[in-house]
PDB file of C-alpha atoms and ligand atoms in Angstrom:
ATOM      1  CA  MET A   1     104.337 123.366  91.693  1.00 53.00           C
ATOM      2  CA  ASN A   2     101.288 122.508  89.557  1.00 55.00           C
ATOM      3  CA  THR A   3     100.345 118.896  89.835  1.00 65.00           C
ATOM      4  CA  MET A   4      98.066 116.569  87.966  1.00 80.00           C
ATOM      5  CA  ARG A   5      97.511 114.037  90.684  1.00 95.00           C
ATOM      6  CA  GLN A   6      95.014 111.315  89.909  1.00 97.00           C
ATOM      7  CA  LYS A   7      92.235 111.133  92.470  1.00 98.00           C
ATOM      8  CA  MET A   8      91.275 107.600  93.305  1.00 98.00           C
ATOM      9  CA  VAL A   9      88.916 105.552  95.439  1.00 98.00           C
ATOM     10  CA  ALA A  10      89.657 101.829  95.677  1.00 98.00           C
ATOM     11  CA  GLY A  11      87.415  99.290  97.385  1.00 98.00           C
ATOM     12  CA  ASN A  12      89.156  96.398  99.086  1.00 98.00           C
ATOM     13  CA  TRP A  13      86.567  93.677  99.620  1.00 98.00           C
ATOM     14  CA  LYS A  14      89.055  91.499 101.548  1.00 98.00           C
ATOM     15  CA  GLN A  15      87.607  87.972 102.000  1.00 98.00           C
ATOM     16  CA  ASN A  16      84.027  89.191 101.599  1.00 98.00           C
ATOM     17  CA  GLY A  17      81.360  89.261  98.935  1.00 98.00           C
ATOM     18  CA  ASP A  18      79.629  86.807  96.638  1.00 98.00           C
ATOM     19  CA  GLN A  19      78.246  86.644  93.129  1.00 97.00           C
ATOM     20  CA  ALA A  20      75.248  88.748  94.154  1.00 98.00           C
ATOM     21  CA  LEU A  21      77.563  91.543  95.305  1.00 98.00           C
ATOM     22  CA  VAL A  22      79.519  91.292  92.052  1.00 98.00           C
ATOM     23  CA  LYS A  23      76.261  91.875  90.166  1.00 97.00           C
ATOM     24  CA  THR A  24      75.151  94.741  92.421  1.00 97.00           C
ATOM     25  CA  MET A  25      78.483  96.533  92.050  1.00 97.00           C
ATOM     26  CA  GLN A  26      78.803  95.784  88.352  1.00 97.00           C
ATOM     27  CA  ASP A  27      75.302  97.083  87.573  1.00 97.00           C
ATOM     28  CA  GLY A  28      75.483 100.023  89.979  1.00 97.00           C
ATOM     29  CA  LEU A  29      78.939 101.343  89.141  1.00 97.00           C
ATOM     30  CA  SER A  30      78.734 100.894  85.388  1.00 95.00           C
ATOM     31  CA  LYS A  31      75.762 103.286  85.263  1.00 94.00           C
ATOM     32  CA  LEU A  32      77.656 106.080  87.006  1.00 95.00           C
ATOM     33  CA  ALA A  33      80.465 108.414  86.049  1.00 93.00           C
ATOM     34  CA  PHE A  34      82.768 109.941  88.621  1.00 95.00           C
ATOM     35  CA  ASN A  35      84.299 113.127  87.407  1.00 94.00           C
ATOM     36  CA  GLY A  36      88.091 112.944  87.567  1.00 96.00           C
ATOM     37  CA  VAL A  37      88.125 110.028  90.017  1.00 98.00           C
ATOM     38  CA  GLU A  38      89.603 106.632  89.218  1.00 98.00           C
ATOM     39  CA  VAL A  39      87.290 104.108  90.883  1.00 98.00           C
ATOM     40  CA  VAL A  40      88.779 100.665  91.517  1.00 98.00           C
ATOM     41  CA  VAL A  41      87.099  97.507  92.795  1.00 98.00           C
ATOM     42  CA  CYS A  42      89.312  94.831  94.381  1.00 98.00           C
ATOM     43  CA  PRO A  43      87.248  91.668  94.956  1.00 98.00           C
ATOM     44  CA  PRO A  44      88.637  88.257  95.920  1.00 98.00           C
ATOM     45  CA  PHE A  45      90.408  86.386  93.078  1.00 98.00           C
ATOM     46  CA  PRO A  46      87.487  84.135  92.019  1.00 97.00           C
ATOM     47  CA  TYR A  47      85.299  87.120  91.180  1.00 98.00           C
ATOM     48  CA  LEU A  48      87.806  89.079  89.109  1.00 97.00           C
ATOM     49  CA  GLY A  49      86.866  87.391  85.844  1.00 94.00           C
ATOM     50  CA  ALA A  50      83.149  87.936  86.513  1.00 94.00           C
ATOM     51  CA  PHE A  51      83.483  91.709  86.319  1.00 95.00           C
ATOM     52  CA  GLU A  52      83.226  93.680  83.158  1.00 92.00           C
ATOM     53  CA  ALA A  53      85.032  96.779  84.334  1.00 86.00           C
ATOM     54  CA  LYS A  54      83.027  99.559  82.690  1.00 90.00           C
ATOM     55  CA  GLY A  55      83.291 103.000  84.287  1.00 91.00           C
ATOM     56  CA  PHE A  56      85.603 101.577  86.922  1.00 97.00           C
ATOM     57  CA  LYS A  57      88.813  99.552  87.089  1.00 97.00           C
ATOM     58  CA  LEU A  58      89.624  96.191  88.584  1.00 98.00           C
ATOM     59  CA  GLY A  59      92.297  95.437  91.120  1.00 98.00           C
ATOM     60  CA  ALA A  60      93.484  92.327  92.943  1.00 98.00           C
ATOM     61  CA  GLN A  61      94.335  92.137  96.629  1.00 98.00           C
ATOM     62  CA  ASN A  62      97.640  90.299  96.299  1.00 98.00           C
ATOM     63  CA  LEU A  63      99.993  88.732  93.771  1.00 98.00           C
ATOM     64  CA  SER A  64     102.664  86.062  93.782  1.00 98.00           C
ATOM     65  CA  LEU A  65     106.341  86.790  94.270  1.00 98.00           C
ATOM     66  CA  HIS A  66     107.001  84.442  91.360  1.00 98.00           C
ATOM     67  CA  ASP A  67     106.359  84.571  87.620  1.00 97.00           C
ATOM     68  CA  SER A  68     105.031  81.010  87.399  1.00 98.00           C
ATOM     69  CA  GLY A  69     105.770  77.456  88.488  1.00 98.00           C
ATOM     70  CA  ALA A  70     105.406  75.225  91.520  1.00 98.00           C
ATOM     71  CA  HIS A  71     103.775  77.697  93.914  1.00 98.00           C
ATOM     72  CA  THR A  72     100.473  76.125  94.878  1.00 98.00           C
ATOM     73  CA  GLY A  73      97.761  78.612  95.659  1.00 97.00           C
ATOM     74  CA  GLU A  74      99.578  81.594  94.180  1.00 98.00           C
ATOM     75  CA  VAL A  75      98.388  83.906  91.394  1.00 98.00           C
ATOM     76  CA  SER A  76     100.849  85.792  89.201  1.00 98.00           C
ATOM     77  CA  GLY A  77     100.741  89.407  88.082  1.00 98.00           C
ATOM     78  CA  SER A  78     100.437  88.363  84.439  1.00 98.00           C
ATOM     79  CA  MET A  79      97.383  86.208  85.257  1.00 98.00           C
ATOM     80  CA  LEU A  80      95.794  89.187  86.968  1.00 98.00           C
ATOM     81  CA  LYS A  81      96.544  91.349  83.974  1.00 98.00           C
ATOM     82  CA  GLU A  82      95.037  88.746  81.667  1.00 97.00           C
ATOM     83  CA  VAL A  83      91.707  88.720  83.539  1.00 96.00           C
ATOM     84  CA  GLY A  84      91.423  92.488  83.355  1.00 96.00           C
ATOM     85  CA  CYS A  85      93.184  93.878  86.430  1.00 98.00           C
ATOM     86  CA  GLN A  86      94.994  97.178  86.225  1.00 98.00           C
ATOM     87  CA  TYR A  87      95.814  97.454  89.912  1.00 98.00           C
ATOM     88  CA  VAL A  88      96.992  95.193  92.704  1.00 99.00           C
ATOM     89  CA  ILE A  89      97.109  95.938  96.425  1.00 99.00           C
ATOM     90  CA  VAL A  90     100.533  95.141  97.879  1.00 98.00           C
ATOM     91  CA  GLY A  91     101.629  95.121 101.501  1.00 98.00           C
ATOM     92  CA  HIS A  92      98.246  95.407 103.178  1.00 98.00           C
ATOM     93  CA  SER A  93      98.727  95.207 106.946  1.00 98.00           C
ATOM     94  CA  GLU A  94      96.529  92.100 107.091  1.00 98.00           C
ATOM     95  CA  ARG A  95      98.857  90.293 104.695  1.00 98.00           C
ATOM     96  CA  ARG A  96     101.912  91.563 106.570  1.00 97.00           C
ATOM     97  CA  ALA A  97     100.391  90.118 109.770  1.00 97.00           C
ATOM     98  CA  ASP A  98      98.664  86.948 108.486  1.00 97.00           C
ATOM     99  CA  ASN A  99     101.238  85.934 105.880  1.00 96.00           C
ATOM    100  CA  SER A 100     104.434  87.325 107.390  1.00 95.00           C
ATOM    101  CA  GLU A 101     105.071  89.629 104.453  1.00 97.00           C
ATOM    102  CA  ASP A 102     107.974  91.823 105.487  1.00 98.00           C
ATOM    103  CA  ASN A 103     109.178  95.003 103.812  1.00 98.00           C
ATOM    104  CA  ASP A 104     111.513  93.071 101.484  1.00 98.00           C
ATOM    105  CA  VAL A 105     108.755  90.739 100.301  1.00 98.00           C
ATOM    106  CA  VAL A 106     106.500  93.743  99.810  1.00 98.00           C
ATOM    107  CA  ALA A 107     109.189  95.479  97.752  1.00 98.00           C
ATOM    108  CA  GLN A 108     109.596  92.381  95.567  1.00 98.00           C
ATOM    109  CA  LYS A 109     105.843  92.206  95.039  1.00 98.00           C
ATOM    110  CA  VAL A 110     105.812  95.846  93.961  1.00 98.00           C
ATOM    111  CA  GLN A 111     108.506  94.940  91.439  1.00 98.00           C
ATOM    112  CA  GLN A 112     106.519  91.913  90.231  1.00 98.00           C
ATOM    113  CA  ALA A 113     103.408  94.043  89.787  1.00 98.00           C
ATOM    114  CA  LEU A 114     105.281  96.609  87.703  1.00 98.00           C
ATOM    115  CA  ALA A 115     106.860  93.867  85.603  1.00 98.00           C
ATOM    116  CA  ALA A 116     103.367  92.549  84.816  1.00 98.00           C
ATOM    117  CA  GLY A 117     102.139  96.002  83.810  1.00 98.00           C
ATOM    118  CA  LEU A 118      99.985  96.420  86.898  1.00 98.00           C
ATOM    119  CA  THR A 119      99.881  99.477  89.129  1.00 98.00           C
ATOM    120  CA  PRO A 120     100.743  98.425  92.672  1.00 98.00           C
ATOM    121  CA  VAL A 121      98.779 100.107  95.461  1.00 99.00           C
ATOM    122  CA  LEU A 122     101.479 100.007  98.115  1.00 98.00           C
ATOM    123  CA  CYS A 123     100.077  99.993 101.653  1.00 98.00           C
ATOM    124  CA  PHE A 124     102.014 101.119 104.694  1.00 98.00           C
ATOM    125  CA  GLY A 125     101.129 102.376 108.144  1.00 98.00           C
ATOM    126  CA  GLU A 126     101.886 102.073 111.805  1.00 98.00           C
ATOM    127  CA  SER A 127     100.373 100.243 114.745  1.00 97.00           C
ATOM    128  CA  GLU A 128      99.125 102.163 117.741  1.00 96.00           C
ATOM    129  CA  GLN A 129     102.212 101.022 119.631  1.00 97.00           C
ATOM    130  CA  VAL A 130     104.552 102.554 117.054  1.00 97.00           C
ATOM    131  CA  ARG A 131     102.573 105.808 117.045  1.00 96.00           C
ATOM    132  CA  ASP A 132     102.682 105.989 120.845  1.00 96.00           C
ATOM    133  CA  SER A 133     106.418 105.284 120.906  1.00 96.00           C
ATOM    134  CA  GLY A 134     107.179 108.473 118.997  1.00 95.00           C
ATOM    135  CA  GLN A 135     108.814 106.492 116.169  1.00 97.00           C
ATOM    136  CA  LEU A 136     106.051 107.140 113.644  1.00 98.00           C
ATOM    137  CA  PHE A 137     108.019 108.821 110.882  1.00 98.00           C
ATOM    138  CA  ASP A 138     111.066 106.556 111.189  1.00 98.00           C
ATOM    139  CA  PHE A 139     108.747 103.568 110.941  1.00 98.00           C
ATOM    140  CA  ILE A 140     106.939 104.886 107.860  1.00 98.00           C
ATOM    141  CA  GLN A 141     110.287 105.613 106.232  1.00 98.00           C
ATOM    142  CA  SER A 142     111.509 102.090 107.019  1.00 98.00           C
ATOM    143  CA  GLN A 143     108.473 100.657 105.226  1.00 98.00           C
ATOM    144  CA  LEU A 144     108.989 102.732 102.075  1.00 98.00           C
ATOM    145  CA  GLU A 145     112.778 102.665 101.845  1.00 98.00           C
ATOM    146  CA  PRO A 146     113.168  99.025 100.673  1.00 98.00           C
ATOM    147  CA  VAL A 147     110.705  99.634  97.837  1.00 98.00           C
ATOM    148  CA  ILE A 148     112.552 102.722  96.665  1.00 98.00           C
ATOM    149  CA  ALA A 149     115.877 100.901  96.988  1.00 98.00           C
ATOM    150  CA  LEU A 150     114.622  98.044  94.807  1.00 98.00           C
ATOM    151  CA  ILE A 151     112.669  99.819  92.057  1.00 98.00           C
ATOM    152  CA  GLY A 152     114.252 103.299  92.162  1.00 98.00           C
ATOM    153  CA  VAL A 153     112.424 106.521  92.924  1.00 98.00           C
ATOM    154  CA  ALA A 154     111.505 107.173  89.273  1.00 98.00           C
ATOM    155  CA  ARG A 155     109.332 104.053  89.136  1.00 98.00           C
ATOM    156  CA  LEU A 156     107.344 105.201  92.152  1.00 98.00           C
ATOM    157  CA  ALA A 157     105.585 107.309  89.518  1.00 98.00           C
ATOM    158  CA  GLU A 158     103.983 104.045  88.331  1.00 98.00           C
ATOM    159  CA  THR A 159     102.629 103.233  91.770  1.00 98.00           C
ATOM    160  CA  VAL A 160      99.919 104.466  94.101  1.00 98.00           C
ATOM    161  CA  LEU A 161     100.631 104.707  97.830  1.00 98.00           C
ATOM    162  CA  ALA A 162      98.091 104.057 100.571  1.00 98.00           C
ATOM    163  CA  TYR A 163      98.669 105.218 104.129  1.00 98.00           C
ATOM    164  CA  GLU A 164      96.719 102.877 106.368  1.00 98.00           C
ATOM    165  CA  PRO A 165      97.292 103.252 110.109  1.00 98.00           C
ATOM    166  CA  ILE A 166      96.621  99.772 111.508  1.00 97.00           C
ATOM    167  CA  TRP A 167      94.704 101.175 114.490  1.00 97.00           C
ATOM    168  CA  ALA A 168      92.182 102.722 112.090  1.00 96.00           C
ATOM    169  CA  ILE A 169      91.530  99.665 109.891  1.00 95.00           C
ATOM    170  CA  GLY A 170      88.162  98.057 110.510  1.00 93.00           C
ATOM    171  CA  THR A 171      87.950  99.675 113.943  1.00 94.00           C
ATOM    172  CA  GLY A 172      85.660 102.602 113.191  1.00 92.00           C
ATOM    173  CA  ARG A 173      88.460 104.793 114.600  1.00 94.00           C
ATOM    174  CA  THR A 174      89.350 106.967 111.626  1.00 93.00           C
ATOM    175  CA  ALA A 175      92.507 109.053 111.707  1.00 94.00           C
ATOM    176  CA  THR A 176      91.547 112.698 111.955  1.00 97.00           C
ATOM    177  CA  PRO A 177      92.089 114.627 108.723  1.00 98.00           C
ATOM    178  CA  GLU A 178      95.013 116.364 110.469  1.00 98.00           C
ATOM    179  CA  GLN A 179      96.633 113.093 111.588  1.00 98.00           C
ATOM    180  CA  ALA A 180      96.348 111.638 108.098  1.00 98.00           C
ATOM    181  CA  GLN A 181      97.529 114.825 106.382  1.00 98.00           C
ATOM    182  CA  GLU A 182     100.585 114.960 108.648  1.00 98.00           C
ATOM    183  CA  VAL A 183     101.749 111.539 107.473  1.00 98.00           C
ATOM    184  CA  HIS A 184     100.829 112.140 103.821  1.00 98.00           C
ATOM    185  CA  GLN A 185     102.805 115.379 103.886  1.00 98.00           C
ATOM    186  CA  PHE A 186     105.761 113.626 105.506  1.00 98.00           C
ATOM    187  CA  VAL A 187     105.725 110.907 102.829  1.00 98.00           C
ATOM    188  CA  ARG A 188     105.470 113.387 100.001  1.00 98.00           C
ATOM    189  CA  SER A 189     108.360 115.476 101.316  1.00 98.00           C
ATOM    190  CA  TYR A 190     110.471 112.388 102.025  1.00 98.00           C
ATOM    191  CA  ILE A 191     110.020 111.344  98.389  1.00 98.00           C
ATOM    192  CA  ALA A 192     110.505 114.930  97.193  1.00 98.00           C
ATOM    193  CA  GLU A 193     114.028 114.874  98.664  1.00 98.00           C
ATOM    194  CA  LYS A 194     114.761 112.154  96.096  1.00 98.00           C
ATOM    195  CA  ASP A 195     112.607 113.388  93.213  1.00 98.00           C
ATOM    196  CA  ALA A 196     110.396 116.457  93.523  1.00 98.00           C
ATOM    197  CA  SER A 197     108.367 115.780  90.412  1.00 97.00           C
ATOM    198  CA  VAL A 198     107.599 112.151  91.322  1.00 98.00           C
ATOM    199  CA  ALA A 199     106.502 113.313  94.778  1.00 98.00           C
ATOM    200  CA  ALA A 200     104.313 116.108  93.466  1.00 98.00           C
ATOM    201  CA  ASN A 201     102.458 113.804  91.082  1.00 98.00           C
ATOM    202  CA  LEU A 202     102.155 110.738  93.291  1.00 98.00           C
ATOM    203  CA  THR A 203      98.675 109.632  94.313  1.00 98.00           C
ATOM    204  CA  ILE A 204      98.612 108.920  98.057  1.00 98.00           C
ATOM    205  CA  LEU A 205      95.419 107.364  99.412  1.00 98.00           C
ATOM    206  CA  TYR A 206      94.258 107.257 102.992  1.00 98.00           C
ATOM    207  CA  GLY A 207      92.688 104.066 104.336  1.00 98.00           C
ATOM    208  CA  GLY A 208      91.199 103.241 107.721  1.00 97.00           C
ATOM    209  CA  SER A 209      87.488 103.427 108.528  1.00 95.00           C
ATOM    210  CA  VAL A 210      86.680 105.838 105.710  1.00 97.00           C
ATOM    211  CA  LYS A 211      82.904 106.192 105.572  1.00 97.00           C
ATOM    212  CA  ALA A 212      80.456 108.253 103.565  1.00 96.00           C
ATOM    213  CA  ASP A 213      80.270 110.819 106.350  1.00 96.00           C
ATOM    214  CA  ASN A 214      83.988 111.380 106.957  1.00 97.00           C
ATOM    215  CA  ALA A 215      85.376 111.003 103.422  1.00 98.00           C
ATOM    216  CA  GLU A 216      84.910 114.570 102.320  1.00 98.00           C
ATOM    217  CA  LEU A 217      86.975 116.127 105.119  1.00 98.00           C
ATOM    218  CA  LEU A 218      89.756 113.583 104.668  1.00 98.00           C
ATOM    219  CA  PHE A 219      89.863 114.023 100.896  1.00 98.00           C
ATOM    220  CA  ALA A 220      89.907 117.816 101.291  1.00 97.00           C
ATOM    221  CA  GLN A 221      93.398 117.626 102.816  1.00 98.00           C
ATOM    222  CA  PRO A 222      96.074 118.889 100.423  1.00 98.00           C
ATOM    223  CA  ASP A 223      98.124 115.671 100.344  1.00 98.00           C
ATOM    224  CA  ILE A 224      95.276 113.138 100.442  1.00 98.00           C
ATOM    225  CA  ASP A 225      94.277 112.070  96.946  1.00 98.00           C
ATOM    226  CA  GLY A 226      91.500 109.624  97.764  1.00 98.00           C
ATOM    227  CA  GLY A 227      90.897 106.506  99.784  1.00 98.00           C
ATOM    228  CA  LEU A 228      91.379 102.782 100.117  1.00 98.00           C
ATOM    229  CA  ILE A 229      88.088 101.568 101.502  1.00 98.00           C
ATOM    230  CA  GLY A 230      87.416  98.287 103.308  1.00 98.00           C
ATOM    231  CA  GLY A 231      84.061  97.790 105.024  1.00 97.00           C
ATOM    232  CA  ALA A 232      82.278 100.650 103.280  1.00 98.00           C
ATOM    233  CA  SER A 233      83.213  99.265  99.849  1.00 98.00           C
ATOM    234  CA  LEU A 234      80.791  96.347 100.367  1.00 98.00           C
ATOM    235  CA  LYS A 235      77.702  98.532 100.155  1.00 98.00           C
ATOM    236  CA  LEU A 236      77.010 100.159  96.818  1.00 98.00           C
ATOM    237  CA  ASP A 237      75.426 103.326  98.223  1.00 98.00           C
ATOM    238  CA  ASP A 238      78.207 103.919 100.724  1.00 98.00           C
ATOM    239  CA  PHE A 239      80.928 103.245  98.181  1.00 98.00           C
ATOM    240  CA  VAL A 240      79.291 105.551  95.641  1.00 98.00           C
ATOM    241  CA  ALA A 241      78.985 108.313  98.240  1.00 98.00           C
ATOM    242  CA  ILE A 242      82.700 107.983  99.035  1.00 98.00           C
ATOM    243  CA  CYS A 243      83.588 108.105  95.326  1.00 98.00           C
ATOM    244  CA  GLN A 244      81.458 111.238  94.986  1.00 98.00           C
ATOM    245  CA  ALA A 245      83.243 112.791  97.965  1.00 98.00           C
ATOM    246  CA  ALA A 246      86.486 112.465  95.993  1.00 97.00           C
ATOM    247  CA  GLU A 247      85.084 114.284  92.955  1.00 95.00           C
TER     248      GLU A 247
HETATM  249  C1  PEP B 301      91.433  98.372 104.497  1.00 65.47           C
HETATM  250  O1  PEP B 301      91.455  97.246 104.914  1.00 65.47           O
HETATM  251  O2  PEP B 301      92.159  98.671 103.543  1.00 65.47           O
HETATM  252  C2  PEP B 301      90.553  99.326 105.158  1.00 65.47           C
HETATM  253  C3  PEP B 301      90.840 100.584 105.045  1.00 65.47           C
HETATM  254  O3  PEP B 301      89.483  98.831 105.887  1.00 65.47           O
HETATM  255  P1  PEP B 301      88.311  99.684 106.594  1.00 65.47           P
HETATM  256  O4  PEP B 301      87.876 100.737 105.613  1.00 65.47           O
HETATM  257  O5  PEP B 301      87.226  98.687 106.853  1.00 65.47           O
HETATM  258  O6  PEP B 301      88.891 100.264 107.832  1.00 65.47           O
END
């Protein structure tokens, strides 16, 4: 089947960066063009409004479960949209761990993002313990199933998925291209059982210690459409090199 999958590289700054980094990234990225690659920068909330997304897109790292109201400290999807976001990361393993976001909360946040006109970047992935237990694929399926049950498989076409094995995040221990491809292929065929066209066109990113020197081999895998980048998204040169690897 011919596909028109969007290649993408998204930088997740997490709780890092400052106004100087905003300026460096803004100036550096807006001068460049990445052929056929959607480049997304996801800084902390306070810096979103300081970007003028030119040549790249803006994403947030989280959104509220609620539309508005008495939810101190929360930020809604429509607010993110208003300050120029097109994407929002949902279900990152750090939020699942630090903020007890379970698969049902994650599914509701995906729904909230879509309702606000944002593209959710839905993160999933196993711990080392799950991988070692032999339950890898069941676990991955259990993370995706509640989202599909809530929004329906057709609306997955409006999302981006990001496979992020927890043991590879921030550890310098990247999944091998073969390990990552195996999971990406599993996810695509699992979705294809429900809707072949949605599966064929779905962008599935890999995340977990992607660096300038390992990006190309990962992105060359047939079911890997780009990366979600943590640490290496905080240095302009490294991030640019990773974006170029996706071209
Ligand atoms: C992430 O947190 O999404 C991530 C992939 O981090 P790192 O690239 O630093 O492993």
